[in-house]
mmCIF file of C-alpha atoms in Angstrom:
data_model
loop_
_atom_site.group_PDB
_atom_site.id
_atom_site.type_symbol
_atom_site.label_atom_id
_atom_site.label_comp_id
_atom_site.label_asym_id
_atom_site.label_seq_id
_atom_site.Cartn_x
_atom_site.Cartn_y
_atom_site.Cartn_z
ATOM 1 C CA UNK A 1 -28.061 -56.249 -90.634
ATOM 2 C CA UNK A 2 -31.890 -56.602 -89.416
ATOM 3 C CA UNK A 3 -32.492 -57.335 -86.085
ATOM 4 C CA UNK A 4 -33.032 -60.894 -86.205
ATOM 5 C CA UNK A 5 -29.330 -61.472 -87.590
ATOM 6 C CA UNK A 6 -28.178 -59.259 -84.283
ATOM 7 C CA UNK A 7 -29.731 -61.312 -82.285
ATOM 8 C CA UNK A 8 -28.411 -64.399 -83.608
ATOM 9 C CA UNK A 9 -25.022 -62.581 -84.308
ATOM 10 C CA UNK A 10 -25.366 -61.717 -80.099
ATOM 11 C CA UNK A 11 -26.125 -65.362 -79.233
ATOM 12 C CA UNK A 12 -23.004 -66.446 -81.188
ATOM 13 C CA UNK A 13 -20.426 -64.125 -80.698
ATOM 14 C CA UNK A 14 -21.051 -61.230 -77.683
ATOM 15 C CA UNK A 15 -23.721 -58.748 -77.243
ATOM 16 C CA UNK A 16 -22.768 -55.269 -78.566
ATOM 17 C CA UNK A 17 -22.838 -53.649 -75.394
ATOM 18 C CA UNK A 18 -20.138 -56.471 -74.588
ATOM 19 C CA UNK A 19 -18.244 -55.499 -77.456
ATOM 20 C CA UNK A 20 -18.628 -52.167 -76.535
ATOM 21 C CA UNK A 21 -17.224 -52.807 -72.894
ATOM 22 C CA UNK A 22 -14.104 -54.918 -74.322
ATOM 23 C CA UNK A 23 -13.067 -52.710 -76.656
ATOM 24 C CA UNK A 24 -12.760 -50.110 -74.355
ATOM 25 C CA UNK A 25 -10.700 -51.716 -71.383
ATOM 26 C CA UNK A 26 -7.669 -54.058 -72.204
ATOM 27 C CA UNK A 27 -9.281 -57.400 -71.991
ATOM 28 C CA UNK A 28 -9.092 -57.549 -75.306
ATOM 29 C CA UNK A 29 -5.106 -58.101 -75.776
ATOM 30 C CA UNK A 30 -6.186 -61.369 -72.809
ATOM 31 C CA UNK A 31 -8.794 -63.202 -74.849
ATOM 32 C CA UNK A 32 -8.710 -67.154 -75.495
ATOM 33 C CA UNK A 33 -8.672 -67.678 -78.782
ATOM 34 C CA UNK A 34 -12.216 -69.334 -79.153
ATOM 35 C CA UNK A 35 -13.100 -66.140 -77.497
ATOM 36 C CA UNK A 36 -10.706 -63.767 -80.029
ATOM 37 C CA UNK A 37 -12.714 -65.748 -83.145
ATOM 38 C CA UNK A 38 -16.102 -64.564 -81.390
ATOM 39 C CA UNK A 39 -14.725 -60.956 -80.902
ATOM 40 C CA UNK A 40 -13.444 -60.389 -84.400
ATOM 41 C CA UNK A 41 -16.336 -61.907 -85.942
ATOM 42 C CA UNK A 42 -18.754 -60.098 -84.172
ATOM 43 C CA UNK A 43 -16.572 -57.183 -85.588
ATOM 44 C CA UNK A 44 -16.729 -58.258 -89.196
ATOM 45 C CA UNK A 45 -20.284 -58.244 -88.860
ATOM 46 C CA UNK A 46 -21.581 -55.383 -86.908
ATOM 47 C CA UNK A 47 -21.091 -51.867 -88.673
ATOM 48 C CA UNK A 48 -22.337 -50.252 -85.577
ATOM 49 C CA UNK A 49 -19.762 -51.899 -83.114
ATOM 50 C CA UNK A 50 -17.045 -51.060 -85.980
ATOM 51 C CA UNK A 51 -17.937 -47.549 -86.061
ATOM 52 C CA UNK A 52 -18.101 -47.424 -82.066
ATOM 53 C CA UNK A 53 -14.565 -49.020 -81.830
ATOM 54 C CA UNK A 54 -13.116 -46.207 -84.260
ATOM 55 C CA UNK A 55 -15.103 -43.621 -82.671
ATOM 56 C CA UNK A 56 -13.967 -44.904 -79.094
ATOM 57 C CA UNK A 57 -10.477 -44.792 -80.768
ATOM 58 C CA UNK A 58 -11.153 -41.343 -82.034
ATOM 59 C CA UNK A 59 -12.846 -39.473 -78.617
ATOM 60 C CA UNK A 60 -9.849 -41.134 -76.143
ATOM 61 C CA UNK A 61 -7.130 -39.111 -79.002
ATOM 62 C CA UNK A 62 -9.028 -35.988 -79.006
ATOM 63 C CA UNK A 63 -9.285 -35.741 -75.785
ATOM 64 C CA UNK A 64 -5.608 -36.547 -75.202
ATOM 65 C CA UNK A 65 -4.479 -34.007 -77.517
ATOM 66 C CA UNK A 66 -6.882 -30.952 -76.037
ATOM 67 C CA UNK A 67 -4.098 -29.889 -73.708
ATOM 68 C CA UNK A 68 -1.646 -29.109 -75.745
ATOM 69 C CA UNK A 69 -4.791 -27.372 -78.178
ATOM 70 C CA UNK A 70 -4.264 -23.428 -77.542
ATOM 71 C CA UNK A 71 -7.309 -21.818 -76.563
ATOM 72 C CA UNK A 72 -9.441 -19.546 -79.357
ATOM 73 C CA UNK A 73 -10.130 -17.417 -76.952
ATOM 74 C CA UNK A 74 -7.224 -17.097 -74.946
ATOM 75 C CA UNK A 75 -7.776 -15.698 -71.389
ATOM 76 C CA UNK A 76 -5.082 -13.766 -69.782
ATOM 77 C CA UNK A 77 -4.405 -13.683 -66.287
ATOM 78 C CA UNK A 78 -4.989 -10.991 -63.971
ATOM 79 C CA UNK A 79 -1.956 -8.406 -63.593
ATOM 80 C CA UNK A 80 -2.519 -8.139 -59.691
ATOM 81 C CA UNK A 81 -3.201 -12.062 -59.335
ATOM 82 C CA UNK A 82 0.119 -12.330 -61.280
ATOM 83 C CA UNK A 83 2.108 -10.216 -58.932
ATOM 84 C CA UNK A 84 0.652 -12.002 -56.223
ATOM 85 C CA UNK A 85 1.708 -15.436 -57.119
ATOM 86 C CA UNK A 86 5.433 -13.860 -58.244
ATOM 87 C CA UNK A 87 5.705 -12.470 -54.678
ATOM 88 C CA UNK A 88 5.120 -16.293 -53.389
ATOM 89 C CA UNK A 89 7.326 -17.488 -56.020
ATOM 90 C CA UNK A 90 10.268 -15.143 -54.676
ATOM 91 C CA UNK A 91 8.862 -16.135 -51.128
ATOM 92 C CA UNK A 92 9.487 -20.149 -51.007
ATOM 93 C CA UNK B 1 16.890 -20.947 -58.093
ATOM 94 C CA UNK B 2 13.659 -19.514 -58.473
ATOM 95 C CA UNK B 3 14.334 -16.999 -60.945
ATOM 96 C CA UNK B 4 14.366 -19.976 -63.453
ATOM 97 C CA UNK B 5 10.835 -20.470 -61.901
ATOM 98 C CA UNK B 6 10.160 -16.675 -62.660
ATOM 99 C CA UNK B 7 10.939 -16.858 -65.798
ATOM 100 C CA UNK B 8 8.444 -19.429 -66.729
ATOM 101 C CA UNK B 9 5.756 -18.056 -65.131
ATOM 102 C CA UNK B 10 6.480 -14.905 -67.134
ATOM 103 C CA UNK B 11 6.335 -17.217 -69.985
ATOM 104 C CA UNK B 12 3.640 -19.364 -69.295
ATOM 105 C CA UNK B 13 1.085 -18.207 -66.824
ATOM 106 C CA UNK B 14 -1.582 -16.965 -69.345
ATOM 107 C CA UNK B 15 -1.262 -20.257 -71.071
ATOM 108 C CA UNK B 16 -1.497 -22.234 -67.873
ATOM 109 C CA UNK B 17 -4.362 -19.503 -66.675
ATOM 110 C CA UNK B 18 -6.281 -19.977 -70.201
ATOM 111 C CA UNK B 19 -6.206 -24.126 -69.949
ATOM 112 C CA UNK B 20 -6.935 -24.203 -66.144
ATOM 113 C CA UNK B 21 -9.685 -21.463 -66.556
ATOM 114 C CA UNK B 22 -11.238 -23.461 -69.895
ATOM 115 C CA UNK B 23 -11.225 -26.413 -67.985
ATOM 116 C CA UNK B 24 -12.634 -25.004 -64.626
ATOM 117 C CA UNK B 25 -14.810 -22.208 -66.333
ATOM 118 C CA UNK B 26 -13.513 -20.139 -62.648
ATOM 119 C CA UNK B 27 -11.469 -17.293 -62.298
ATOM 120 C CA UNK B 28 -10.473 -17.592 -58.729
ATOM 121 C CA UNK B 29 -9.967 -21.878 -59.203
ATOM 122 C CA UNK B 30 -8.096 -21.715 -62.582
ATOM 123 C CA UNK B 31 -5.358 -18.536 -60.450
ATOM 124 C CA UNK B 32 -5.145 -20.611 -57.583
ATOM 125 C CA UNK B 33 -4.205 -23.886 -59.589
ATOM 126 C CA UNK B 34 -1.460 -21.982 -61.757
ATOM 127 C CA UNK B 35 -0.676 -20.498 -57.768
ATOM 128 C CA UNK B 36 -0.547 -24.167 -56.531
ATOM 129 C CA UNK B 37 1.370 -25.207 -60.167
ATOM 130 C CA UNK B 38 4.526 -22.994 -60.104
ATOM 131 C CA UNK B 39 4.550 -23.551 -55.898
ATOM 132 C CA UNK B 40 5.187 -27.220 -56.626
ATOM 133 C CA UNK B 41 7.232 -26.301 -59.373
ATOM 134 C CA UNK B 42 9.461 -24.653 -57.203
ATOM 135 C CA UNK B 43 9.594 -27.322 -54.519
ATOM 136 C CA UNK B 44 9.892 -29.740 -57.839
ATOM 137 C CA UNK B 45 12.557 -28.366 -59.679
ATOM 138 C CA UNK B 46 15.262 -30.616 -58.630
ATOM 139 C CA UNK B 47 13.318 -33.323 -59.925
ATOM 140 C CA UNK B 48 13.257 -31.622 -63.513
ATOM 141 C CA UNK B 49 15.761 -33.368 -65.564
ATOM 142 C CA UNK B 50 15.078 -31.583 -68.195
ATOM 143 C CA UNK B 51 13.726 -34.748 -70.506
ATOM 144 C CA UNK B 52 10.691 -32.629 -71.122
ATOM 145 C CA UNK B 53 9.992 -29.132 -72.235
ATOM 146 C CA UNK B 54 9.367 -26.848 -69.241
ATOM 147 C CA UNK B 55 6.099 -25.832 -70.881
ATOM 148 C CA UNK B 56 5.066 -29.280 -71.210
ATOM 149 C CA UNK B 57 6.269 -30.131 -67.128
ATOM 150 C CA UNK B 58 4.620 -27.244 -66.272
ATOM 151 C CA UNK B 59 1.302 -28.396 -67.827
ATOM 152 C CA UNK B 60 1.826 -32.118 -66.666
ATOM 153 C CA UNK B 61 1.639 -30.370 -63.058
ATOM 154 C CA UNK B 62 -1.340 -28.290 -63.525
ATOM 155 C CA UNK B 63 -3.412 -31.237 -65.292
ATOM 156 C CA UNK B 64 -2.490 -33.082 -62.103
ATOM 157 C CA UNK B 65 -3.905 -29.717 -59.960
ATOM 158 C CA UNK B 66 -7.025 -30.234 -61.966
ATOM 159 C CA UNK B 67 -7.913 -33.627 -61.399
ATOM 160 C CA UNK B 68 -7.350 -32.878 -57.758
ATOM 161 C CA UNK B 69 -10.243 -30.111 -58.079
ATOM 162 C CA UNK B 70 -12.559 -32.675 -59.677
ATOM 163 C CA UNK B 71 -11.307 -35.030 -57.551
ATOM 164 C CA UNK B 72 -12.385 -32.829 -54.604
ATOM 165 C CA UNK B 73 -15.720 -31.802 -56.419
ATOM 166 C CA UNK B 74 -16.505 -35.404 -57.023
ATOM 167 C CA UNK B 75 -15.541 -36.055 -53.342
ATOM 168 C CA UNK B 76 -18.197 -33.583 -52.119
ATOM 169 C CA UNK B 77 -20.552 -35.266 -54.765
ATOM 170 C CA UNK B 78 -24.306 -35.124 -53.124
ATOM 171 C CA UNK B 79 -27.391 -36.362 -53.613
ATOM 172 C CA UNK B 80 -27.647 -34.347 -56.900
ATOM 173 C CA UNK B 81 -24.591 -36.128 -58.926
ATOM 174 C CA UNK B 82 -25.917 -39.187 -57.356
ATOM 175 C CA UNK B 83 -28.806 -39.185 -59.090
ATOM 176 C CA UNK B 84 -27.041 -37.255 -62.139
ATOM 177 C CA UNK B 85 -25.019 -40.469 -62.219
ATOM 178 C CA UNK B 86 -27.956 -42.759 -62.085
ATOM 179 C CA UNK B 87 -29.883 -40.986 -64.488
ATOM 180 C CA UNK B 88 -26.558 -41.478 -66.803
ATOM 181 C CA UNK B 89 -25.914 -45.070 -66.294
ATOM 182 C CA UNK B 90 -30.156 -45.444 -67.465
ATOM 183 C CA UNK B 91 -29.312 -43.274 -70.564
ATOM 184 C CA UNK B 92 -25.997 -45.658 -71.493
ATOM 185 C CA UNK B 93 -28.468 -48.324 -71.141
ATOM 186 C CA UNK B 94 -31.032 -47.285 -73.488
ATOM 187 C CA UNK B 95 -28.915 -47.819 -76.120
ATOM 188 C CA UNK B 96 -29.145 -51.643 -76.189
ATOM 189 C CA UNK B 97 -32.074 -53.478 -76.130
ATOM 190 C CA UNK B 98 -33.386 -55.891 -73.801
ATOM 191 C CA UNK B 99 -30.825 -58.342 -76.195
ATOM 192 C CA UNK B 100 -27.759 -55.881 -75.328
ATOM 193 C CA UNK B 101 -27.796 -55.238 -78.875
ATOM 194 C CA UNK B 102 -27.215 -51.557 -80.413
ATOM 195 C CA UNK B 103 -30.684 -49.873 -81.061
ATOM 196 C CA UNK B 104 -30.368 -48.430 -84.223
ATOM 197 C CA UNK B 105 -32.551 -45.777 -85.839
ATOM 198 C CA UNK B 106 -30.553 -45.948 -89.197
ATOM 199 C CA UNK B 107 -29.551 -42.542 -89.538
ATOM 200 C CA UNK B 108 -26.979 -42.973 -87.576
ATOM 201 C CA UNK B 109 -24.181 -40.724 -88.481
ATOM 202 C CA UNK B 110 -20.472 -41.935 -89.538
ATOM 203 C CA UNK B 111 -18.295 -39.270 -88.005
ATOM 204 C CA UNK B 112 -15.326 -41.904 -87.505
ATOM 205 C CA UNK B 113 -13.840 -41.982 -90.126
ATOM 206 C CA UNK B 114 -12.640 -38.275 -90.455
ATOM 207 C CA UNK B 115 -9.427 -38.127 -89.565
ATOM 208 C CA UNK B 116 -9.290 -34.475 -89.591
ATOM 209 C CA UNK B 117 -11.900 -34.109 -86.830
ATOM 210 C CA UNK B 118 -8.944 -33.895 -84.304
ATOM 211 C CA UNK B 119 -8.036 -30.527 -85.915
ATOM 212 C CA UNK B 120 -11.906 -29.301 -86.279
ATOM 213 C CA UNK B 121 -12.416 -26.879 -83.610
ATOM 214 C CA UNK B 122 -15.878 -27.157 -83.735
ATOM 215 C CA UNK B 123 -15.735 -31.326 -82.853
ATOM 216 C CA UNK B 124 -13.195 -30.187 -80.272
ATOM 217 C CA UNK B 125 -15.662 -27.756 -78.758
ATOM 218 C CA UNK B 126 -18.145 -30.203 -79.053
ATOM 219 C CA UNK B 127 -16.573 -32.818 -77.074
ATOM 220 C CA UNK B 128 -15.729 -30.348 -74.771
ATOM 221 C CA UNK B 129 -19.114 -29.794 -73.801
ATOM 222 C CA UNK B 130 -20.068 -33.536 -73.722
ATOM 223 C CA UNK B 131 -17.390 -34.294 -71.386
ATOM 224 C CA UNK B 132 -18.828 -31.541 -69.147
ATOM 225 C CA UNK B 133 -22.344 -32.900 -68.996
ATOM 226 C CA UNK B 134 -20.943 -36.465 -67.577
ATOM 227 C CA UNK B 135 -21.640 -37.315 -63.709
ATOM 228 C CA UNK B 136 -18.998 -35.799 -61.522
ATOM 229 C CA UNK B 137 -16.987 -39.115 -61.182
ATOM 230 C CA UNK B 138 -17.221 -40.192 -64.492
ATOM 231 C CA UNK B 139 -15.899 -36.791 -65.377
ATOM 232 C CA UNK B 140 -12.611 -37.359 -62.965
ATOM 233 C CA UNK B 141 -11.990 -41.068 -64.681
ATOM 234 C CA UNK B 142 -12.088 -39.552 -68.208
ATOM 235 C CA UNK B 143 -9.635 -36.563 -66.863
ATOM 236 C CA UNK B 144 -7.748 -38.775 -65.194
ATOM 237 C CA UNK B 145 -7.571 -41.126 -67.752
ATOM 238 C CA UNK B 146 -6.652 -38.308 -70.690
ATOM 239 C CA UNK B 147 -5.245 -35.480 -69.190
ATOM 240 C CA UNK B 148 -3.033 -37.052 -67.015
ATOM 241 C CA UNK B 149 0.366 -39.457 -66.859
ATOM 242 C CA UNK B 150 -1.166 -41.840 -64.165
ATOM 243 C CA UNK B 151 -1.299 -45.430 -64.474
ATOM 244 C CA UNK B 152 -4.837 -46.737 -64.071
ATOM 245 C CA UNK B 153 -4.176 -48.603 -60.482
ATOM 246 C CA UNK B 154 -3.227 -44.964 -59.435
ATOM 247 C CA UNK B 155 -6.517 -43.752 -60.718
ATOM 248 C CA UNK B 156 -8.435 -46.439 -59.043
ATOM 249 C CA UNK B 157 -6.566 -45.666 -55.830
ATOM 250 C CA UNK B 158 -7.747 -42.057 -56.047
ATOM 251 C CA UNK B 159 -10.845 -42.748 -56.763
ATOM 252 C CA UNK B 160 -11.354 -45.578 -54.395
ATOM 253 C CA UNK B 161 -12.762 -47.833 -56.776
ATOM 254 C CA UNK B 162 -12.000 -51.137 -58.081
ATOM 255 C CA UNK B 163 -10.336 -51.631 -61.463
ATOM 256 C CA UNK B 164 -13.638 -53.563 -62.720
ATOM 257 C CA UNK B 165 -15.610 -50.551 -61.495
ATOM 258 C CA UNK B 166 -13.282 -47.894 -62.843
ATOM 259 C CA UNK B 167 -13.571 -49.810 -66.805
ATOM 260 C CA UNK B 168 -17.157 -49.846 -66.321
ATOM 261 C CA UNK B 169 -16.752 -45.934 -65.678
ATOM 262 C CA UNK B 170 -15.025 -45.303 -68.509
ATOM 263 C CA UNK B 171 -17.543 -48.045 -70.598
ATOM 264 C CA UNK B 172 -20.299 -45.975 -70.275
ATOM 265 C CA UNK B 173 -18.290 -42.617 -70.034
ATOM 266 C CA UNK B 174 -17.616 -43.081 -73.320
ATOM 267 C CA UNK B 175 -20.718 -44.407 -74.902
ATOM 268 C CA UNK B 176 -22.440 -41.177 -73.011
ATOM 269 C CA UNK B 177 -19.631 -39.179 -75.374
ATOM 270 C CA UNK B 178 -20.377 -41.340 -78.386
ATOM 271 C CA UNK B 179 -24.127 -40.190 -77.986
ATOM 272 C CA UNK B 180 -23.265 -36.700 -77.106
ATOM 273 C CA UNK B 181 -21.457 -36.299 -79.927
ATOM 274 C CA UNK B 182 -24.470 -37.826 -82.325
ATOM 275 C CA UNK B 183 -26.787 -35.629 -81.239
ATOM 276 C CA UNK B 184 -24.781 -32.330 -80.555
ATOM 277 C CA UNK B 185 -22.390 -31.750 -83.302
ATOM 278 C CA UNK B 186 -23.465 -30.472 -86.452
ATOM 279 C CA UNK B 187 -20.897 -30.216 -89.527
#
């Protein structure tokens, strides 16, 4: 899509930084549906704001899966920091 | 009723250690949030029904010890992350034109549709570094947001922000990421 047909596309629908914003937060799910028909088809037509939605989609599961990710390089813990903490364990 | 507790940390610590010191890149921090982890834990226990894994309650309280440290760290945010932040939101910015349209070079690169990134450890470590180069605050939204259980009026609470503030956090928290990622992962 050139520029000119963004622009138009933005005047019609949302801007893509709008479409970025609602995709993010839940707003979405609350849209009229004049509004919906404005969202989707700004959707249909923009392959940038597509690919942002999926990669939105994408970075929020990554980084709710990290946790449970070992570690390459798994650390250990000190041995005398260890006892420490097992002393206040055995303490409270 | 600690030696249950004992037992876990026997189990667990160098996990626990190894997540809090990836994610705090400090020895002394990461020991005294496993210290601070299994303390509650022991005050805590009653409330353990069990519903969970201990390994995965265990980790629910230390991601909560975390956000508490960047909680703090954004707290004692100065002028520095101040401007840090500002110099952020200009950046998010600059990727719209004056028509809040997407400024494309086209050579963008389609990375979304890989399903298998979640298990690349390379796009993992990538991330990983993005989400350490965001402002101090927007740093404790994303955590928050992620790595925690919390519903967002909690997170807003903490923060002391308001929930139209806190989306526009995570807004341009995440196009910040989206850009990172362009520019600093290489397949």
């Amino acid at each position: 899509m050139n520029i000119i047909m963004r622009r138009i596309l933005g005047i019609v629908t949302f801007s893509c930084k709008r479409i970025t914003e609602m995709v993010e937060s839940k707003e979405v799910d609350k849209l009229s549906f004049r509004d919906r028909i404005r969202y989707n088809t700004h959707l249909a037509l923009c392959k940038a704001c597509r690919s942002y939605e999926k990669q939105s989609a994408l970075i929020g599961k990554a980084l709710s899966r990290m946790m449970f990710e070992p570690q390459e390089d798994q650390k250990k813990m000190d041995g005398t920091a260890k006892q420490k903490i097992l002393e206040k364990i055995k303490e409270s | 009723m600690n030696e249950k507790i004992e037992d876990w940390f026997n189990l667990y610590a160098d996990e626990l250690y190894g997540w809090a010191y990836h994610k705090t890149a400090s020895k002394e921090t990461a020991e005294d949030l496993v210290q601070d982890t299994f303390l509650s834990a022991v005050k805590g226990l009653r409330n353990f029904k069990g519903n969970s894994k201990p390994k995965t309650w265990l980790f629910a309280i230390l991601n909560n010890k975390i956000i508490d440290h960047y909680r703090k760290k954004a707290k004692s945010a100065n002028v520095d992350s101040k401007a840090a932040e500002i110099r952020s939101i200009k950046q998010t910015d600059s990727f719209f034109d004056s028509h809040r349209n997407w400024i494309l070079t086209g050579n963008e690169v389609a990375w979304e549709e890989e399903v298998h990134l979640l298990d690349d450890h390379e796009f993992n470590k990538t991330l990983d570094h993005c989400v350490d180069k965001l402002p101090e605050n927007w740093k404790l939204a994303v955590v928050s947001k992620y790595l925690s259980d919390k519903t967002t009026d909690q997170i807003c609470q903490e923060m002391g922000v308001t929930l139209s503030n806190y989306w526009q956090i995570v807004h341009r928290a995440k196009l910040s990421l989206k850009k990172c990622i362009d520019h600093n992962w290489i397949r």
